[in-house]
Coordinates of C-alpha atoms and ligand atoms in Angstrom, one line a residue:
M856 CA 80.0 -53.1 90.1
S857 CA 81.7 -52.6 93.4
N858 CA 80.5 -51.7 96.7
H859 CA 81.2 -47.9 96.6
L860 CA 81.8 -46.9 100.2
F861 CA 83.2 -50.1 101.6
D862 CA 85.7 -50.3 98.7
A863 CA 86.8 -46.8 99.4
F864 CA 87.5 -48.2 103.1
R865 CA 89.2 -51.1 101.6
A866 CA 91.4 -49.2 99.5
R867 CA 93.2 -47.5 102.3
M868 CA 93.1 -50.2 104.6
P869 CA 96.2 -51.1 106.7
A870 CA 97.6 -54.5 107.3
P871 CA 95.0 -56.9 109.1
G872 CA 96.9 -56.9 112.3
R873 CA 96.6 -53.1 112.7
L874 CA 94.3 -51.8 115.6
L875 CA 91.0 -50.3 114.5
M876 CA 89.7 -49.8 118.0
E877 CA 90.3 -50.2 121.6
T878 CA 87.4 -49.9 124.0
D879 CA 87.0 -48.5 127.5
D880 CA 86.4 -52.0 128.8
G881 CA 89.8 -53.2 127.4
R882 CA 88.7 -55.0 124.4
S883 CA 90.4 -54.4 121.1
L884 CA 89.6 -54.9 117.4
T885 CA 92.0 -55.0 114.5
Y886 CA 91.2 -54.3 110.8
G887 CA 91.4 -58.0 110.2
D888 CA 88.9 -58.7 112.9
M889 CA 86.6 -55.9 111.5
L890 CA 86.6 -57.6 108.0
A891 CA 85.8 -61.2 109.3
R892 CA 83.2 -60.1 111.9
S893 CA 81.4 -57.6 109.5
A894 CA 81.3 -60.4 107.0
Q895 CA 79.8 -62.7 109.5
L896 CA 77.1 -60.0 110.3
A897 CA 76.4 -59.4 106.7
H898 CA 75.8 -63.1 106.3
A899 CA 73.4 -63.0 109.1
L900 CA 71.5 -60.1 107.7
L901 CA 71.0 -61.9 104.4
Q902 CA 69.8 -65.0 106.3
L903 CA 67.3 -62.8 108.2
G904 CA 66.0 -61.8 104.8
V905 CA 67.6 -58.4 104.4
E906 CA 67.7 -57.5 100.7
P907 CA 69.6 -54.7 98.9
G908 CA 67.8 -51.4 99.6
D909 CA 66.0 -52.7 102.9
R910 CA 66.2 -50.6 105.8
V911 CA 67.9 -52.0 109.0
A912 CA 66.8 -50.1 111.9
V913 CA 69.2 -50.0 114.9
Q914 CA 68.6 -48.6 118.4
V915 CA 71.5 -50.1 120.5
E916 CA 74.1 -48.9 123.0
K917 CA 77.5 -47.9 121.7
S918 CA 79.8 -50.9 121.2
P919 CA 82.3 -52.2 118.6
E920 CA 79.6 -54.6 117.4
A921 CA 77.3 -51.7 116.7
V922 CA 80.1 -50.2 114.2
L923 CA 80.4 -53.7 112.8
L924 CA 76.6 -53.9 112.1
Y925 CA 76.9 -50.5 110.4
L926 CA 79.7 -51.9 108.1
A927 CA 77.8 -55.2 107.6
C928 CA 74.8 -53.1 106.3
L929 CA 76.9 -51.5 103.9
R930 CA 78.5 -54.7 102.8
A931 CA 75.0 -56.3 102.5
G932 CA 73.7 -53.4 100.4
A933 CA 71.2 -52.6 103.2
V934 CA 70.4 -49.1 104.4
F935 CA 71.6 -48.4 107.9
L936 CA 69.1 -46.6 110.0
P937 CA 70.5 -45.7 113.3
L938 CA 68.3 -44.4 116.1
N939 CA 69.3 -42.4 119.3
T940 CA 69.0 -44.5 122.2
A941 CA 67.0 -41.9 124.1
Y942 CA 64.2 -42.4 121.7
T943 CA 60.9 -43.4 123.5
L944 CA 58.7 -46.3 122.1
T945 CA 56.2 -43.7 120.8
E946 CA 59.2 -42.2 118.8
L947 CA 60.4 -45.6 117.6
G948 CA 56.7 -46.5 116.5
Y949 CA 56.8 -43.6 114.3
F950 CA 60.3 -44.3 112.6
F951 CA 59.3 -48.0 112.1
G952 CA 56.0 -47.1 110.5
D953 CA 57.6 -44.6 108.3
A954 CA 60.8 -46.4 107.2
E955 CA 59.3 -49.8 107.1
P956 CA 62.5 -51.5 108.1
R957 CA 62.9 -55.3 107.2
L958 CA 64.9 -55.7 110.4
V959 CA 65.0 -54.0 113.7
V960 CA 68.1 -54.4 116.0
C961 CA 67.6 -53.5 119.6
D962 CA 69.0 -53.9 122.9
P963 CA 68.1 -57.3 124.6
Q964 CA 66.5 -55.5 127.6
R965 CA 64.1 -53.5 125.3
A966 CA 63.2 -56.3 123.1
A967 CA 60.1 -57.3 124.7
D968 CA 58.8 -53.8 124.2
I969 CA 60.1 -53.0 120.8
E970 CA 59.3 -56.3 119.1
P971 CA 55.5 -55.6 118.9
L972 CA 56.1 -52.2 117.3
A973 CA 58.6 -53.7 114.9
Q974 CA 56.1 -56.4 114.0
A975 CA 53.4 -54.0 113.4
S976 CA 55.5 -52.4 110.5
G977 CA 56.4 -55.8 109.2
A978 CA 59.8 -56.1 110.6
T979 CA 61.8 -58.9 112.4
T980 CA 63.4 -58.2 115.6
V981 CA 66.9 -59.4 116.7
T982 CA 69.2 -58.1 119.6
L983 CA 72.5 -56.7 120.3
G984 CA 73.7 -55.7 123.7
R985 CA 76.3 -53.2 124.9
N986 CA 78.7 -56.2 125.6
G987 CA 78.3 -57.6 122.2
E988 CA 75.8 -60.2 123.4
G989 CA 72.4 -60.9 121.7
S990 CA 70.6 -63.1 119.2
L991 CA 72.1 -61.2 116.2
I992 CA 75.8 -61.9 117.5
D993 CA 74.8 -65.5 118.2
Q994 CA 73.6 -66.0 114.6
A995 CA 76.6 -64.1 112.9
S996 CA 78.9 -66.3 115.2
R997 CA 78.1 -69.3 113.0
Q998 CA 78.7 -67.7 109.8
S999 CA 81.7 -67.6 107.3
A1000 CA 84.2 -64.9 107.9
D1001 CA 84.4 -64.4 104.0
F1002 CA 81.6 -62.3 102.2
H1003 CA 81.2 -61.2 98.7
D1004 CA 80.1 -57.5 99.2
V1005 CA 76.7 -56.7 97.4
A1006 CA 77.3 -54.3 94.7
R1007 CA 76.4 -50.8 95.4
G1008 CA 76.8 -47.7 93.2
P1009 CA 77.6 -44.2 94.2
D1010 CA 73.9 -43.1 94.1
D1011 CA 72.6 -46.2 96.1
L1012 CA 71.4 -45.4 99.5
A1013 CA 73.8 -46.1 102.4
A1014 CA 72.0 -44.7 105.5
I1015 CA 68.8 -42.9 106.4
L1016 CA 69.1 -40.5 109.5
Y1017 CA 66.0 -39.0 110.8
T1018 CA 66.1 -35.4 111.6
S1019 CA 63.2 -33.6 113.3
G1020 CA 60.9 -31.6 111.1
T1021 CA 60.1 -27.9 111.9
T1022 CA 56.4 -29.0 111.4
G1023 CA 55.0 -32.3 111.5
R1024 CA 57.1 -35.4 112.0
S1025 CA 60.7 -36.2 111.7
K1026 CA 62.1 -36.7 108.2
G1027 CA 64.5 -39.4 107.0
A1028 CA 67.5 -37.8 105.3
M1029 CA 68.6 -40.1 102.7
L1030 CA 72.3 -40.4 102.4
S1031 CA 74.0 -42.2 99.4
H1032 CA 77.2 -44.1 99.2
E1033 CA 78.8 -41.2 97.3
N1034 CA 77.5 -38.5 99.9
L1035 CA 79.5 -40.3 102.5
T1036 CA 82.5 -41.3 100.5
S1037 CA 83.2 -37.9 99.1
N1038 CA 82.9 -36.3 102.5
A1039 CA 85.0 -38.7 104.4
R1040 CA 87.6 -38.5 101.7
V1041 CA 87.6 -34.7 101.7
L1042 CA 87.7 -34.6 105.5
V1043 CA 90.7 -37.0 105.8
D1044 CA 92.7 -34.9 103.2
H1045 CA 91.7 -31.5 104.8
W1046 CA 92.5 -32.7 108.4
R1047 CA 95.5 -34.6 107.4
F1048 CA 94.4 -38.0 108.8
T1049 CA 96.8 -40.8 108.4
S1050 CA 97.1 -44.4 109.5
A1051 CA 99.3 -43.0 112.3
D1052 CA 96.4 -41.3 113.9
V1053 CA 94.6 -42.2 117.1
L1054 CA 91.3 -40.4 117.6
I1055 CA 89.5 -40.3 120.9
H1056 CA 85.9 -41.4 120.0
A1057 CA 83.6 -40.4 122.7
L1058 CA 80.5 -39.4 120.7
P1059 CA 77.3 -41.4 120.2
I1060 CA 77.3 -43.3 116.9
F1061 CA 73.7 -42.7 115.8
H1062 CA 74.1 -39.3 114.5
T1063 CA 76.3 -37.7 111.7
H1064 CA 79.2 -36.5 113.9
G1065 CA 80.1 -39.9 115.7
L1066 CA 79.2 -42.2 112.7
F1067 CA 80.3 -40.4 109.6
V1068 CA 82.7 -37.6 110.6
A1069 CA 84.4 -39.6 113.3
T1070 CA 84.1 -43.3 112.2
N1071 CA 84.2 -43.0 108.5
V1072 CA 87.2 -40.6 108.6
I1073 CA 89.1 -43.2 110.8
L1074 CA 88.3 -46.2 108.4
M1075 CA 89.1 -44.0 105.3
A1076 CA 92.4 -43.2 106.9
G1077 CA 93.3 -46.7 108.2
A1078 CA 93.8 -45.0 111.5
S1079 CA 92.8 -46.1 115.1
M1080 CA 90.4 -45.0 117.8
L1081 CA 90.1 -45.1 121.6
F1082 CA 86.6 -46.0 121.6
E1083 CA 84.7 -44.7 124.6
T1084 CA 81.1 -45.7 125.4
R1085 CA 80.4 -42.6 127.2
F1086 CA 81.9 -39.2 127.6
D1087 CA 83.7 -39.1 130.9
P1088 CA 85.9 -35.9 131.0
A1089 CA 88.4 -37.1 133.7
R1090 CA 89.0 -40.3 131.6
I1091 CA 89.4 -38.3 128.3
V1092 CA 92.1 -36.2 130.0
S1093 CA 94.0 -39.4 131.1
L1094 CA 93.7 -40.7 127.4
L1095 CA 95.1 -37.5 125.7
P1096 CA 98.8 -38.6 125.9
R1097 CA 97.8 -41.6 123.9
A1098 CA 96.0 -39.9 121.2
T1099 CA 96.6 -37.5 118.2
A1100 CA 93.0 -36.3 117.8
L1101 CA 89.6 -35.6 119.5
M1102 CA 86.3 -34.6 118.0
G1103 CA 83.5 -33.3 120.0
V1104 CA 80.6 -31.1 120.5
P1105 CA 81.2 -27.8 122.5
T1106 CA 79.8 -29.3 125.8
F1107 CA 82.8 -31.8 125.7
Y1108 CA 85.3 -28.7 125.6
V1109 CA 83.3 -26.8 128.2
R1110 CA 83.5 -29.9 130.6
L1111 CA 87.0 -30.8 129.7
L1112 CA 88.0 -27.3 130.7
Q1113 CA 86.7 -28.0 134.3
Q1114 CA 89.4 -30.8 134.6
D1115 CA 92.4 -29.8 136.7
G1116 CA 94.5 -32.2 134.5
L1117 CA 94.0 -30.4 131.4
N1118 CA 97.1 -28.6 130.2
G1119 CA 99.7 -28.4 127.5
Q1120 CA 101.6 -31.4 128.7
A1121 CA 98.5 -33.7 128.9
A1122 CA 97.7 -32.5 125.3
K1123 CA 101.3 -32.6 123.8
N1124 CA 100.7 -35.6 121.5
I1125 CA 97.4 -34.2 120.2
R1126 CA 97.8 -32.6 116.6
L1127 CA 94.0 -31.7 116.5
F1128 CA 91.1 -30.8 118.4
I1129 CA 87.9 -30.6 116.4
S1130 CA 84.5 -29.1 117.4
G1131 CA 81.1 -29.1 115.7
S1132 CA 77.4 -29.8 115.8
A1133 CA 76.8 -26.5 117.7
P1134 CA 78.3 -23.1 118.1
L1135 CA 81.6 -23.1 120.0
L1136 CA 81.8 -20.0 122.1
A1137 CA 84.7 -17.7 121.3
E1138 CA 85.5 -17.7 125.0
T1139 CA 85.7 -21.5 125.0
H1140 CA 88.0 -21.3 122.0
K1141 CA 90.3 -18.8 124.0
A1142 CA 90.3 -20.6 127.2
W1143 CA 91.4 -23.8 125.5
R1144 CA 94.2 -22.2 123.6
E1145 CA 95.4 -20.7 126.9
R1146 CA 95.2 -24.0 128.8
T1147 CA 96.6 -26.3 126.1
G1148 CA 98.2 -24.2 123.4
H1149 CA 95.9 -25.6 120.8
S1150 CA 93.3 -23.8 118.7
I1151 CA 90.3 -25.8 118.3
L1152 CA 89.4 -26.4 114.6
E1153 CA 85.6 -25.6 114.3
R1154 CA 83.6 -26.9 111.4
Y1155 CA 79.9 -26.7 110.4
G1156 CA 77.6 -29.4 108.9
M1157 CA 74.2 -30.9 108.9
T1158 CA 72.7 -34.4 108.7
E1159 CA 71.4 -33.5 105.3
T1160 CA 74.8 -32.0 104.1
N1161 CA 77.6 -33.9 105.9
M1162 CA 80.4 -31.4 106.6
S1163 CA 80.3 -28.1 104.5
T1164 CA 82.8 -25.9 105.9
S1165 CA 85.9 -26.0 108.1
N1166 CA 88.5 -23.8 109.6
P1167 CA 91.9 -24.3 107.9
Y1168 CA 94.4 -26.9 109.1
D1169 CA 97.5 -24.6 108.5
G1170 CA 96.0 -21.1 108.5
E1171 CA 94.2 -19.1 111.2
R1172 CA 91.5 -21.0 113.0
R1173 CA 89.2 -18.0 113.8
A1174 CA 87.1 -18.2 116.8
G1175 CA 83.3 -17.8 116.2
T1176 CA 83.7 -18.8 112.6
V1177 CA 83.3 -22.2 110.9
G1178 CA 85.9 -21.5 108.4
F1179 CA 85.8 -22.1 104.5
P1180 CA 83.7 -24.2 102.3
L1181 CA 85.3 -27.6 102.0
P1182 CA 86.9 -28.5 98.7
G1183 CA 84.0 -29.6 96.2
V1184 CA 81.4 -27.9 98.3
A1185 CA 79.7 -24.8 96.9
L1186 CA 78.2 -22.4 99.6
R1187 CA 76.5 -19.1 99.0
I1188 CA 74.5 -16.7 101.2
A1189 CA 71.2 -15.9 99.7
D1190 CA 68.1 -13.9 100.3
P1191 CA 66.1 -15.9 102.8
D1192 CA 62.9 -15.1 101.0
G1193 CA 63.5 -15.3 97.3
G1194 CA 66.9 -17.0 97.2
G1195 CA 68.5 -14.0 95.3
P1196 CA 72.1 -12.9 95.8
L1197 CA 73.1 -10.6 98.6
A1198 CA 76.0 -8.2 98.9
Q1199 CA 79.2 -9.6 100.3
G1200 CA 79.2 -9.6 104.0
E1201 CA 75.4 -9.5 104.5
V1202 CA 73.5 -11.9 106.7
G1203 CA 71.4 -14.3 104.7
M1204 CA 70.3 -17.9 104.3
I1205 CA 73.3 -20.6 103.9
E1206 CA 72.8 -22.6 101.0
V1207 CA 75.0 -25.6 99.9
K1208 CA 75.5 -27.7 96.9
G1209 CA 77.9 -30.6 96.2
A1210 CA 78.4 -34.3 96.4
N1211 CA 78.1 -34.0 100.1
V1212 CA 74.5 -32.9 100.0
F1213 CA 71.8 -35.7 100.5
S1214 CA 69.4 -36.9 97.9
G1215 CA 66.3 -35.9 99.7
Y1216 CA 63.7 -36.9 102.5
W1217 CA 62.5 -40.5 102.6
R1218 CA 59.2 -40.8 100.8
M1219 CA 58.6 -36.9 101.1
P1220 CA 59.1 -35.5 97.5
E1221 CA 57.3 -32.3 98.3
K1222 CA 59.3 -31.5 101.4
T1223 CA 62.5 -32.3 99.5
R1224 CA 61.5 -29.9 96.7
A1225 CA 60.7 -27.1 99.2
E1226 CA 64.1 -27.2 100.6
F1227 CA 66.0 -26.9 97.4
R1228 CA 66.4 -24.1 95.1
D1229 CA 65.8 -24.7 91.3
D1230 CA 69.6 -24.7 90.7
G1231 CA 70.1 -27.5 93.1
F1232 CA 71.3 -25.6 96.3
F1233 CA 70.0 -26.9 99.5
I1234 CA 68.4 -24.4 101.8
T1235 CA 70.1 -25.1 105.3
G1236 CA 68.0 -23.1 107.5
D1237 CA 71.1 -21.5 109.0
L1238 CA 71.7 -17.8 108.7
G1239 CA 75.2 -16.8 108.1
L1240 CA 77.6 -14.4 106.3
I1241 CA 80.9 -14.5 104.6
D1242 CA 83.4 -12.0 105.9
A1243 CA 86.0 -10.1 103.8
D1244 CA 88.5 -12.9 104.4
G1245 CA 86.1 -15.6 103.3
Y1246 CA 85.5 -17.1 106.7
V1247 CA 81.8 -18.4 107.1
H1248 CA 80.0 -17.1 110.2
I1249 CA 76.8 -18.7 111.6
A1250 CA 74.7 -15.7 112.5
G1251 CA 71.5 -17.3 113.7
R1252 CA 68.9 -19.8 112.6
G1253 CA 66.1 -19.1 110.1
K1254 CA 64.6 -22.5 111.6
D1255 CA 63.0 -22.7 114.9
L1256 CA 65.6 -25.1 116.4
I1257 CA 67.2 -25.6 119.9
I1258 CA 70.6 -27.3 120.0
S1259 CA 71.3 -28.8 123.5
G1260 CA 74.6 -30.5 124.1
G1261 CA 74.9 -31.1 120.3
Y1262 CA 71.4 -32.6 120.0
N1263 CA 68.8 -31.0 118.0
I1264 CA 65.3 -30.2 119.5
Y1265 CA 62.7 -28.8 117.4
P1266 CA 60.4 -26.7 119.8
K1267 CA 57.3 -27.5 117.8
E1268 CA 57.5 -31.2 118.6
V1269 CA 57.8 -30.3 122.4
E1270 CA 55.1 -27.6 122.0
S1271 CA 52.6 -30.2 120.6
E1272 CA 53.2 -32.5 123.3
I1273 CA 52.7 -29.9 126.1
D1274 CA 49.8 -28.4 124.4
A1275 CA 47.9 -31.6 124.2
L1276 CA 47.8 -31.9 128.0
A1277 CA 44.7 -31.1 130.1
G1278 CA 45.1 -27.9 131.9
V1279 CA 47.4 -26.4 129.3
S1280 CA 46.1 -23.6 127.2
E1281 CA 49.4 -23.0 125.0
S1282 CA 53.1 -23.1 125.2
A1283 CA 56.1 -21.7 123.6
V1284 CA 59.4 -23.8 123.8
I1285 CA 62.6 -21.8 123.6
G1286 CA 66.4 -22.3 123.8
V1287 CA 67.9 -20.3 126.7
T1288 CA 71.7 -19.8 127.0
H1289 CA 73.1 -22.7 129.2
P1290 CA 76.5 -22.9 130.6
D1291 CA 76.9 -26.6 130.0
F1292 CA 74.6 -27.5 127.2
G1293 CA 74.9 -24.3 125.2
E1294 CA 71.0 -24.0 125.1
G1295 CA 68.7 -25.2 127.6
V1296 CA 65.2 -26.3 126.6
T1297 CA 62.8 -24.1 128.4
A1298 CA 58.9 -24.2 128.2
I1299 CA 56.8 -21.1 128.7
V1300 CA 53.3 -22.2 129.4
V1301 CA 49.8 -20.7 129.8
R1302 CA 47.5 -22.6 132.0
A1303 CA 43.9 -23.1 130.9
P1304 CA 41.5 -21.3 133.1
G1305 CA 41.0 -22.7 136.5
S1306 CA 43.9 -25.3 135.9
V1307 CA 46.5 -26.1 138.6
V1308 CA 48.7 -28.1 136.4
T1309 CA 52.5 -28.0 137.6
A1310 CA 55.9 -28.2 136.0
A1311 CA 56.3 -31.7 137.4
D1312 CA 52.9 -32.7 135.8
I1313 CA 54.2 -31.3 132.4
V1314 CA 57.6 -33.1 132.7
G1315 CA 56.1 -36.4 133.7
A1316 CA 53.5 -36.3 131.0
V1317 CA 56.0 -35.9 128.2
A1318 CA 58.4 -38.4 129.8
G1319 CA 57.1 -41.4 128.0
R1320 CA 56.6 -39.8 124.7
I1321 CA 59.7 -37.8 123.8
A1322 CA 63.4 -38.5 124.5
K1323 CA 64.8 -37.1 127.9
Y1324 CA 67.3 -34.6 126.2
K1325 CA 64.1 -32.9 124.7
H1326 CA 62.4 -32.3 128.1
P1327 CA 62.1 -28.8 129.5
K1328 CA 64.8 -28.1 131.9
Q1329 CA 62.6 -25.6 133.3
V1330 CA 58.9 -24.8 132.9
I1331 CA 57.7 -21.2 133.5
F1332 CA 54.0 -20.3 133.9
V1333 CA 52.9 -17.1 132.5
D1334 CA 49.4 -15.3 131.9
E1335 CA 49.8 -14.8 128.3
L1336 CA 52.6 -15.3 125.6
P1337 CA 53.9 -12.1 123.8
R1338 CA 52.5 -11.8 120.4
N1339 CA 53.2 -9.5 117.4
T1340 CA 50.4 -7.6 115.5
M1341 CA 50.2 -10.8 113.2
G1342 CA 49.4 -12.9 116.3
K1343 CA 52.6 -14.7 116.1
V1344 CA 54.5 -15.7 119.5
Q1345 CA 57.3 -13.4 119.8
K1346 CA 60.0 -16.0 120.8
N1347 CA 62.8 -13.3 120.6
V1348 CA 61.0 -11.5 123.4
L1349 CA 60.7 -14.7 125.5
R1350 CA 64.3 -15.6 124.9
E1351 CA 65.5 -12.1 126.1
T1352 CA 63.2 -12.1 129.1
Y1353 CA 64.6 -15.4 130.4
R1354 CA 68.2 -15.0 129.1
D1355 CA 69.7 -15.3 132.6
L1356 CA 67.6 -18.2 133.7
Y1357 CA 70.5 -20.6 133.8
V1358 CA 73.4 -18.3 134.1
S1359 CA 74.0 -18.7 138.0
Q1360 CA 73.7 -22.4 137.5
K1361 CA 77.0 -24.4 137.8
A1362 CA 78.0 -26.1 134.6
G1363 CA 78.8 -29.8 134.5
Ligands
MCA2837 C1 72.1 -35.8 128.3 N1 71.2 -35.0 128.8 C2 70.9 -33.9 128.2 C3 71.7 -34.0 127.0 N2 72.6 -35.1 127.2 N3 70.0 -32.9 128.2 C4 70.0 -32.1 127.2 N4 70.9 -32.1 126.2 C5 71.8 -33.1 126.1 N5 72.5 -33.0 125.0 C6 70.4 -35.2 130.1 C7 70.3 -36.6 130.7 O1 69.2 -37.3 130.2 C8 70.5 -36.4 132.1 O2 69.2 -36.1 132.5 C9 71.1 -35.1 132.3 O3 71.0 -34.5 131.1 C10 72.4 -35.3 132.6 O4 73.1 -36.3 131.9 P1 74.7 -36.5 131.7 O5 75.1 -37.8 132.1 O6 75.5 -35.3 132.3 O7 74.7 -36.3 130.2 P2 75.8 -36.9 129.3 O8 75.7 -38.3 129.3 O9 77.2 -36.5 129.9 O10 75.7 -36.5 128.1 C11 76.0 -35.0 127.7 C12 76.7 -35.3 126.3 C13 75.8 -35.8 125.2 C14 78.0 -36.0 126.5 C15 77.0 -33.8 125.9 O11 74.6 -35.1 125.3 C16 76.4 -36.2 124.1 O12 77.1 -37.0 123.8 N6 76.1 -35.0 123.0 C17 76.7 -35.3 121.7 C18 75.4 -35.1 120.8 C19 76.0 -35.5 119.3 O13 76.7 -36.4 119.0 N7 75.5 -34.6 118.3 C20 75.8 -34.8 117.1 C21 74.7 -34.7 116.2 P3 68.6 -36.5 134.1 O14 69.6 -36.1 134.9 O15 67.3 -35.8 134.2 O16 68.6 -38.0 134.1 S1 75.1 -34.7 114.5 C22 75.1 -33.0 114.1 O17 74.7 -32.2 114.9 C23 75.6 -32.4 112.9 C24 75.4 -33.1 111.6 C25 77.0 -31.9 113.2 O18 77.4 -30.9 112.6 O19 77.8 -32.6 113.7
AMP2838 P1 71.6 -31.9 112.7 O1 70.3 -31.6 112.2 O2 71.9 -32.7 114.0 O3 72.3 -32.3 111.5 O4 72.2 -30.4 113.1 C1 72.7 -29.5 112.0 C2 72.7 -28.2 112.6 O5 73.7 -28.0 113.7 C3 72.9 -27.1 111.5 O6 72.0 -26.8 110.8 C4 73.5 -25.9 112.5 O7 72.3 -25.2 113.0 C5 74.1 -26.7 113.7 N1 75.6 -26.6 113.7 C6 76.4 -27.6 113.3 N2 77.7 -27.3 113.4 C7 77.7 -26.0 113.8 C8 78.6 -25.0 114.2 N3 80.0 -25.4 114.0 N4 78.2 -24.0 114.5 C9 76.9 -23.6 114.8 N5 75.9 -24.4 114.4 C10 76.3 -25.6 113.9

């Protein structure tokens, strides 16, 4: 048996001397380097006791070595488990306990704090820093640059990505070799990536967008990337003439539009601008076309499904829509309650099925069952419609979710933290339109009788517990929360009441 995903990369791999990536600190990595160094890392993983199917939990800064580690995990038959660098120790403790990784890879600066947590769940800790330093790299540097890839079939797990649950704790979405292989192939073909492409990669690499949509597509096409460790809009504009494609969340495009240097001349070598992870406002789409002459291609996906729809490469890229189901993806709009069919054009639950869809939540068979229909369609929690021309529109969310700058925040998680504080009676966390992040996390709080708890107290208290991007940008105190006759908090009323909260704030 072969190694399903890595073999797919190998099949389209260009000559060893071809550039895979150039970093913002001037380092470059060829395809040949990638093969040799991921082989060394794969040997190191085996030496550290990693066996096929073992989870390797990774919380490291973005670097070429972090990508090599992902590839080494594939080659060694391990399950790559990337973690947002913003996660706190409390959050990490949960992930380690749930996933029971064999190995934890973390930044050298956090190792002293993380090692005890890792140890408590039976994992060994090694380090990898932002400049490619650390104990894992030391160990890898002593290994052979040849590695016999561990056999992995289409259904074997390649990665687990945690996605916050609407209730309770985060769930680990299990992604198989075939989920990732099929989606990368489809995207390469659909978006016409070839080895001549140069992608500006400025996304984090611990979520689907930066890791699978961007990196896997480049590897599958044998293309190159300008690998930016952070999103710096002025620098991105300066890189445009050297690139052919950019992938970003809507906040990227909003911030780039604030750059004076952004114009058709700067973008003249670019053939494709792609946006996803959150809704791209029609006004951003329009402003971009006016400034650069390019129509941004918007697509839609989810950690659990990889990419499900895309606007067309050749046809009309319609603002405010996410295009058509990708080849091999079945998508339907169903009655959110019973799952029955709806008339064409009606708003309902978006459900998808195909090789792109994950195999379930790690060790949560009941949650998995609850999110699939009997005929195998996955219930996305997104509401949408299909218009008369076949374009899919996202019309809202059936799930209580905030997307801020492309990061998902589940209000329930933030509310639980706030409600646990002394002096708080209850809270409702909502997303309010934000000019830069799309939605701003906003907490509406009812104090306990006699309490003088302040906004700073609340933000200070959640700080050590949940990642910074989940913190409320504003805390508003009220006497009571609006409720319907069933006693349920009316978040739509709150969103309406505070809709202009961030409007006057300057973006950027
Ligand atoms: C940073 N901050 C944020 C966010 N990012 N707050 C809310 N939402 C955010 N997304 C906080 C920082 O902690 C900081 O707080 C303050 O905002 C300003 O930081 P700044 O330096 O301006 O932020 P940044 O480093 O420029 O980050 C903004 C960003 C980043 C570049 C838009 O959030 C980002 O890279 N987003 C992409 C996320 C992504 O890849 N999502 C894909 C998920 P303070 O000032 O208080 O210290 S995959 C997915 O969704 C699906 C599958 C799909 O379809 O793709
Ligand atoms: P995640 O859980 O990080 O995988 O985020 C997936 C969610 O992001 C989806 O369920 C959608 O709600 C949202 N999403 C992704 N792409 C788009 C898009 N182009 N437009 C609107 N929402 C999107």
